[in-house]
PDB file of C-alpha atoms in Angstrom:
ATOM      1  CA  UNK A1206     148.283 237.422  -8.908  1.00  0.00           C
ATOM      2  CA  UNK A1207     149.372 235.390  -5.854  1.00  0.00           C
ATOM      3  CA  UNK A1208     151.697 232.446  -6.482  1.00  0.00           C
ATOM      4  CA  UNK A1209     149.272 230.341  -5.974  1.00  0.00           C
ATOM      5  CA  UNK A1210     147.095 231.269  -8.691  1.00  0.00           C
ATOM      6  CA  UNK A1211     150.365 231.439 -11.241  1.00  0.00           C
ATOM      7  CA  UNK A1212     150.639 228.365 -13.667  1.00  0.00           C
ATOM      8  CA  UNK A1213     152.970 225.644 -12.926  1.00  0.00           C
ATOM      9  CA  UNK A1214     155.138 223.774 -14.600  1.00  0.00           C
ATOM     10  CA  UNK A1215     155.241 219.972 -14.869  1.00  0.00           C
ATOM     11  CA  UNK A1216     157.149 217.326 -16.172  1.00  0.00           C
ATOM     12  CA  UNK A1217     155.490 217.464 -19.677  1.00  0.00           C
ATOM     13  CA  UNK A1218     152.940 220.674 -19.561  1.00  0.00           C
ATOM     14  CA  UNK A1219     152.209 223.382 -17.534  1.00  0.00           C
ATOM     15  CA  UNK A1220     149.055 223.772 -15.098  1.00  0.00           C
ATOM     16  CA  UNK A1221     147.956 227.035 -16.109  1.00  0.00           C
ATOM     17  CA  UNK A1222     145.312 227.569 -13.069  1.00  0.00           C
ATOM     18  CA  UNK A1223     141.813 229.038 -14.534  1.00  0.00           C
ATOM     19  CA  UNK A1224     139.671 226.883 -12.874  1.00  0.00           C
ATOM     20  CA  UNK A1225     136.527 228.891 -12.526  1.00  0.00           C
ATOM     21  CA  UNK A1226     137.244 231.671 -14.389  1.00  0.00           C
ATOM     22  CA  UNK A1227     134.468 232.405 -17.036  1.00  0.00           C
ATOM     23  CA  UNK A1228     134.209 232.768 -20.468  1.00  0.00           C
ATOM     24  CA  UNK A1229     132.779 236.362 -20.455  1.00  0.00           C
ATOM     25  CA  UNK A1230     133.353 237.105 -24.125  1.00  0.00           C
ATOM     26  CA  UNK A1231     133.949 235.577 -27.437  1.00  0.00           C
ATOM     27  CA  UNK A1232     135.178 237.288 -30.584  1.00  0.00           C
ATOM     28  CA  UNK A1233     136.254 235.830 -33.908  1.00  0.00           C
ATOM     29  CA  UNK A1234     138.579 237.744 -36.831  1.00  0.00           C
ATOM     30  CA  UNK A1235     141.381 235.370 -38.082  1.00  0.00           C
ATOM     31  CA  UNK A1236     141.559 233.914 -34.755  1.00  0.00           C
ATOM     32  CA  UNK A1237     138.878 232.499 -32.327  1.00  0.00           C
ATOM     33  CA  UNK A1238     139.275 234.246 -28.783  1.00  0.00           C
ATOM     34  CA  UNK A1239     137.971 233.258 -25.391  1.00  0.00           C
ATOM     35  CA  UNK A1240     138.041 236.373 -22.959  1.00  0.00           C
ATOM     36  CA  UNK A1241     138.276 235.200 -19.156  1.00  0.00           C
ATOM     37  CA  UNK A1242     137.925 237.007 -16.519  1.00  0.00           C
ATOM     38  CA  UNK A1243     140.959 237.647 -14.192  1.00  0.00           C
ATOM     39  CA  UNK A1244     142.509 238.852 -17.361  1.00  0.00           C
ATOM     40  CA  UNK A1245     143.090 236.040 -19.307  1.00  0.00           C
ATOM     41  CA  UNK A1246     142.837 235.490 -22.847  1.00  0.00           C
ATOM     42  CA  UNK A1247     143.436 232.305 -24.731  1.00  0.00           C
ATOM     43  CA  UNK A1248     143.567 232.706 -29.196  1.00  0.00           C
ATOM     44  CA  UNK A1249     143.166 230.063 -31.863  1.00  0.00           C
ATOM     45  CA  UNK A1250     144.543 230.488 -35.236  1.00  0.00           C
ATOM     46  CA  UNK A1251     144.495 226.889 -35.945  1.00  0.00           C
ATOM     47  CA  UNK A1252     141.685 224.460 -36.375  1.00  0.00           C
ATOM     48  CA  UNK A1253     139.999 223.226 -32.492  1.00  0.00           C
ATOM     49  CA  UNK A1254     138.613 220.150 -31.501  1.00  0.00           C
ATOM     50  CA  UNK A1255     135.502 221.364 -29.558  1.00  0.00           C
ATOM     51  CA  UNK A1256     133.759 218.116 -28.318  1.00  0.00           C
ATOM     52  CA  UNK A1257     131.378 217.093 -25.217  1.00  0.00           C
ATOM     53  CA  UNK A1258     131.097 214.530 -22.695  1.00  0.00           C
ATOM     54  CA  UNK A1259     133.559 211.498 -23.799  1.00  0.00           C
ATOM     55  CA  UNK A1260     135.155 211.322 -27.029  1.00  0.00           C
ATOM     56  CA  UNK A1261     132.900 208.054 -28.037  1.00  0.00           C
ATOM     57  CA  UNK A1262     129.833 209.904 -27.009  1.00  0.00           C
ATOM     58  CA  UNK A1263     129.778 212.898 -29.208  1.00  0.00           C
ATOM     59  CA  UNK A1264     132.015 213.058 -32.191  1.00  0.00           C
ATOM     60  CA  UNK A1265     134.474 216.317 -31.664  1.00  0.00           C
ATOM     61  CA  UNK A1266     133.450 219.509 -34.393  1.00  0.00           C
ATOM     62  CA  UNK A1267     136.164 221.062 -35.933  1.00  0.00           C
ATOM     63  CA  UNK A1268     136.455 224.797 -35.583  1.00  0.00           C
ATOM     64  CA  UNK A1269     138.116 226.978 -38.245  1.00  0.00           C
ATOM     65  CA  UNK A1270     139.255 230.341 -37.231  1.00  0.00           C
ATOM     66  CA  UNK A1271     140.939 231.409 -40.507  1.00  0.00           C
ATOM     67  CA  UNK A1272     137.825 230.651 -42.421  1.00  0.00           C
ATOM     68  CA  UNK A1273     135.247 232.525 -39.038  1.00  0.00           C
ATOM     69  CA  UNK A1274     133.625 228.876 -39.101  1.00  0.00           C
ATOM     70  CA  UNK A1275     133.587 228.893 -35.160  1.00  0.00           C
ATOM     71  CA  UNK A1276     129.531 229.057 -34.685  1.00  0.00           C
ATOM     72  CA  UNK A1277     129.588 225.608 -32.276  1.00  0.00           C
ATOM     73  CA  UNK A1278     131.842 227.894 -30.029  1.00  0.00           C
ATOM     74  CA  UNK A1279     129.182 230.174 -28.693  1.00  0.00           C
ATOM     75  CA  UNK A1280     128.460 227.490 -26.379  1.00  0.00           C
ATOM     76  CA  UNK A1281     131.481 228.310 -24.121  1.00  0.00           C
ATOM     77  CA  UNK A1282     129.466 231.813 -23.663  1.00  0.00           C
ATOM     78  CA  UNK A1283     129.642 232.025 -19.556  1.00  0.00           C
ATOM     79  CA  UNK A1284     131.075 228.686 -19.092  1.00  0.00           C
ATOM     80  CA  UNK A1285     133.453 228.105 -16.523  1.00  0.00           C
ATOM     81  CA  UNK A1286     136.749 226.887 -17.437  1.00  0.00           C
ATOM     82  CA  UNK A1287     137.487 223.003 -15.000  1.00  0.00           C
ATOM     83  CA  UNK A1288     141.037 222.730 -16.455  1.00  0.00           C
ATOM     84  CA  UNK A1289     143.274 224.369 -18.754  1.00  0.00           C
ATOM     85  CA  UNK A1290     146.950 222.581 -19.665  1.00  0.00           C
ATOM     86  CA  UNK A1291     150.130 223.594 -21.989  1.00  0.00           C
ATOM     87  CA  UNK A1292     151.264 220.652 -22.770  1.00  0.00           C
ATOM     88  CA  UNK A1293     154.976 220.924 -23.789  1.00  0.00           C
ATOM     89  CA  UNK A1294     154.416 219.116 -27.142  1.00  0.00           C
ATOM     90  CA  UNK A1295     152.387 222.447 -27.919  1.00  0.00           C
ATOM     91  CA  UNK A1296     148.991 221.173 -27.289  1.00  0.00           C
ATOM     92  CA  UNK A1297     146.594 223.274 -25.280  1.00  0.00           C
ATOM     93  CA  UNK A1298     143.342 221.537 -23.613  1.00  0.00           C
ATOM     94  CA  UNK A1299     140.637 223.441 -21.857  1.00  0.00           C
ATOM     95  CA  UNK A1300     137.401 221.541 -19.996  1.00  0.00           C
ATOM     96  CA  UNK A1301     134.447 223.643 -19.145  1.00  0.00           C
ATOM     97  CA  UNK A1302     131.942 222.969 -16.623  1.00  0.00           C
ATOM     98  CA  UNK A1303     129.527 222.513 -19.869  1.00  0.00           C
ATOM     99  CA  UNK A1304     131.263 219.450 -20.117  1.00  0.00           C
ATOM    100  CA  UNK A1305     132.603 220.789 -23.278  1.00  0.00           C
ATOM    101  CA  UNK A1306     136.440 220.355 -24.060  1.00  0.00           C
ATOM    102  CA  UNK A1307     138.242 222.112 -26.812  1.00  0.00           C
ATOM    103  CA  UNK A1308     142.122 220.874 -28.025  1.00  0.00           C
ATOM    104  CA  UNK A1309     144.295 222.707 -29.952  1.00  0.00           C
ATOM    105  CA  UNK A1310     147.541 220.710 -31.364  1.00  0.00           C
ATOM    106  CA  UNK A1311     150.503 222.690 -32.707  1.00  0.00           C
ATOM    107  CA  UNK A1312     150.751 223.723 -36.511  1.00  0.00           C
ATOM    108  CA  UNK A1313     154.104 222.581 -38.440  1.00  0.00           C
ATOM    109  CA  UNK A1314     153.798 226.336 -39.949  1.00  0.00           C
ATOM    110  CA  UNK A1315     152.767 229.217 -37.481  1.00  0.00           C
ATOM    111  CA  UNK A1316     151.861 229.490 -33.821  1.00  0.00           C
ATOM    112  CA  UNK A1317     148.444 227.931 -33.315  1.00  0.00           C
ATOM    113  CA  UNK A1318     147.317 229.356 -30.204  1.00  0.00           C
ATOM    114  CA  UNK A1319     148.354 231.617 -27.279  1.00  0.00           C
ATOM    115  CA  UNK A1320     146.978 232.253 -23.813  1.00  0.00           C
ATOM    116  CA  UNK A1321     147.728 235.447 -22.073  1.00  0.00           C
ATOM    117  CA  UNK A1322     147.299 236.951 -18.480  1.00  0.00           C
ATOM    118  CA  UNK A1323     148.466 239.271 -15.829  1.00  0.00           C
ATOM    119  CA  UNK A1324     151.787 239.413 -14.593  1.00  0.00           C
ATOM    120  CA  UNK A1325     153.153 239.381 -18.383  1.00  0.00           C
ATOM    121  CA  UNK A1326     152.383 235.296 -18.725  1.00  0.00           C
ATOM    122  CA  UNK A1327     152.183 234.537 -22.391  1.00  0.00           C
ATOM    123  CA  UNK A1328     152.044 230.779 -23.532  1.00  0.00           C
ATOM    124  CA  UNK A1329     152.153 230.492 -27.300  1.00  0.00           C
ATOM    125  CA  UNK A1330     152.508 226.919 -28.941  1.00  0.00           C
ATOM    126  CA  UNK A1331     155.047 227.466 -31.297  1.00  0.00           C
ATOM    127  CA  UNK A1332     155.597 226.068 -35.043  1.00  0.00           C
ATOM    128  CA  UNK A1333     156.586 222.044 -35.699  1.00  0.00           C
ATOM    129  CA  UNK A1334     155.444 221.313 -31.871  1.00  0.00           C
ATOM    130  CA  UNK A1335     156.874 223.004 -29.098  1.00  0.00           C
ATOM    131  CA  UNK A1336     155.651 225.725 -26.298  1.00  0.00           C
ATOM    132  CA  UNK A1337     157.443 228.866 -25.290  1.00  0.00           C
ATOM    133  CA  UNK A1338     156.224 229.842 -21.684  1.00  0.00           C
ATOM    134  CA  UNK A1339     156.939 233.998 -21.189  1.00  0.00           C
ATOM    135  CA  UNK A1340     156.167 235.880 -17.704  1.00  0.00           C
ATOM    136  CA  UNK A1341     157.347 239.236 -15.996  1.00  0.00           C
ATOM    137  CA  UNK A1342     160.719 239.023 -15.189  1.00  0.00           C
ATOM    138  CA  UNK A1343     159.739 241.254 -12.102  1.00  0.00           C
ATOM    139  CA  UNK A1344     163.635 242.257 -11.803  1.00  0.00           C
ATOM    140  CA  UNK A1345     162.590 245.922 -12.771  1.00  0.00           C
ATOM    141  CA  UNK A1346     159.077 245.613 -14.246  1.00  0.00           C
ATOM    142  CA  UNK A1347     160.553 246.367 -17.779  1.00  0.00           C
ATOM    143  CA  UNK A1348     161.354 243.206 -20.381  1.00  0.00           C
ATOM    144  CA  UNK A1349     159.628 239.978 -19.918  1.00  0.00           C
ATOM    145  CA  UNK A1350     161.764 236.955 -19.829  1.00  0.00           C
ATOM    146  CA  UNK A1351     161.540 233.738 -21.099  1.00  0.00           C
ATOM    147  CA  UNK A1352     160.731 231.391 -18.218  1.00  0.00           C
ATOM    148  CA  UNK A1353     160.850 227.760 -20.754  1.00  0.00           C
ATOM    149  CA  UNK A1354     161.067 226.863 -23.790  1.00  0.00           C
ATOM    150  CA  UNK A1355     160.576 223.151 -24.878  1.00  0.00           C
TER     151      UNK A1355
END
């Protein structure tokens, strides 16, 4: 991965640089899990906001992993991703070129989602509200280190 295609950090969330990648698979056990290509991976185990166009437009549907209610989701099948952001509060938002948008806020109990990719990057919005940010630490390829952690 070339450094500019690695995430980057802001302020108050992190950039995390899929823009065009595709959805190319969706599976659903506990979690709901959107398969990108380039590697990435990003896994709900808490309720998501999936919602199109504006927010007054279309109400958002609520998707519910834990329970496999995550039907409305197959419309993400081979859409492209627009934006993806880790916000720091532990909120993830992705925006499709569907127009669809799905937001997952942090759980008070359990890590509500993750997104993984090359190079050892693991975001995972931990419990109570805040995000852990993990990459390669590339010193000898072995552990990967902590990069932040709100």
């Amino acid at each position: 991965m070339s450094p500019e295609q690695s995430p980057v950090e802001r302020e108050d969330r992190w950039i995390l640089n899929l823009r065009g990648m595709s959805v190319i698979k969706i599976s659903v056990d506990f979690r709901l899990v959107l398969v990108l290509d380039s590697d990435w991976e990003a896994a709900f185990e808490a309720p998501v906001s999936l919602s199109h166009g504006t927010v007054h437009a279309e109400p958002s549907v609520l998707l519910k992993p834990e329970s496999q209610d995550v039907a409305a989701a197959l419309v993400l099948f081979r859409a492209n991703v627009r934006s993806a952001v880790a916000f720091k509060s532990g909120t993830l938002r992705l925006v499709f070129d569907t127009g669809h948008q799905l937001i997952c806020s942090s759980d008070p109990s359990f890590e509500a989602w993750q997104v993984t990719g090359p190079a050892g990057w693991r975001f995972a919005s931990l419990p109570g509200g805040d995000l852990a940010v993990w990459t390669d630490s590339g010193a000898n390829g072995s552990e990967p280190a902590v990069v932040a952690r709100r």
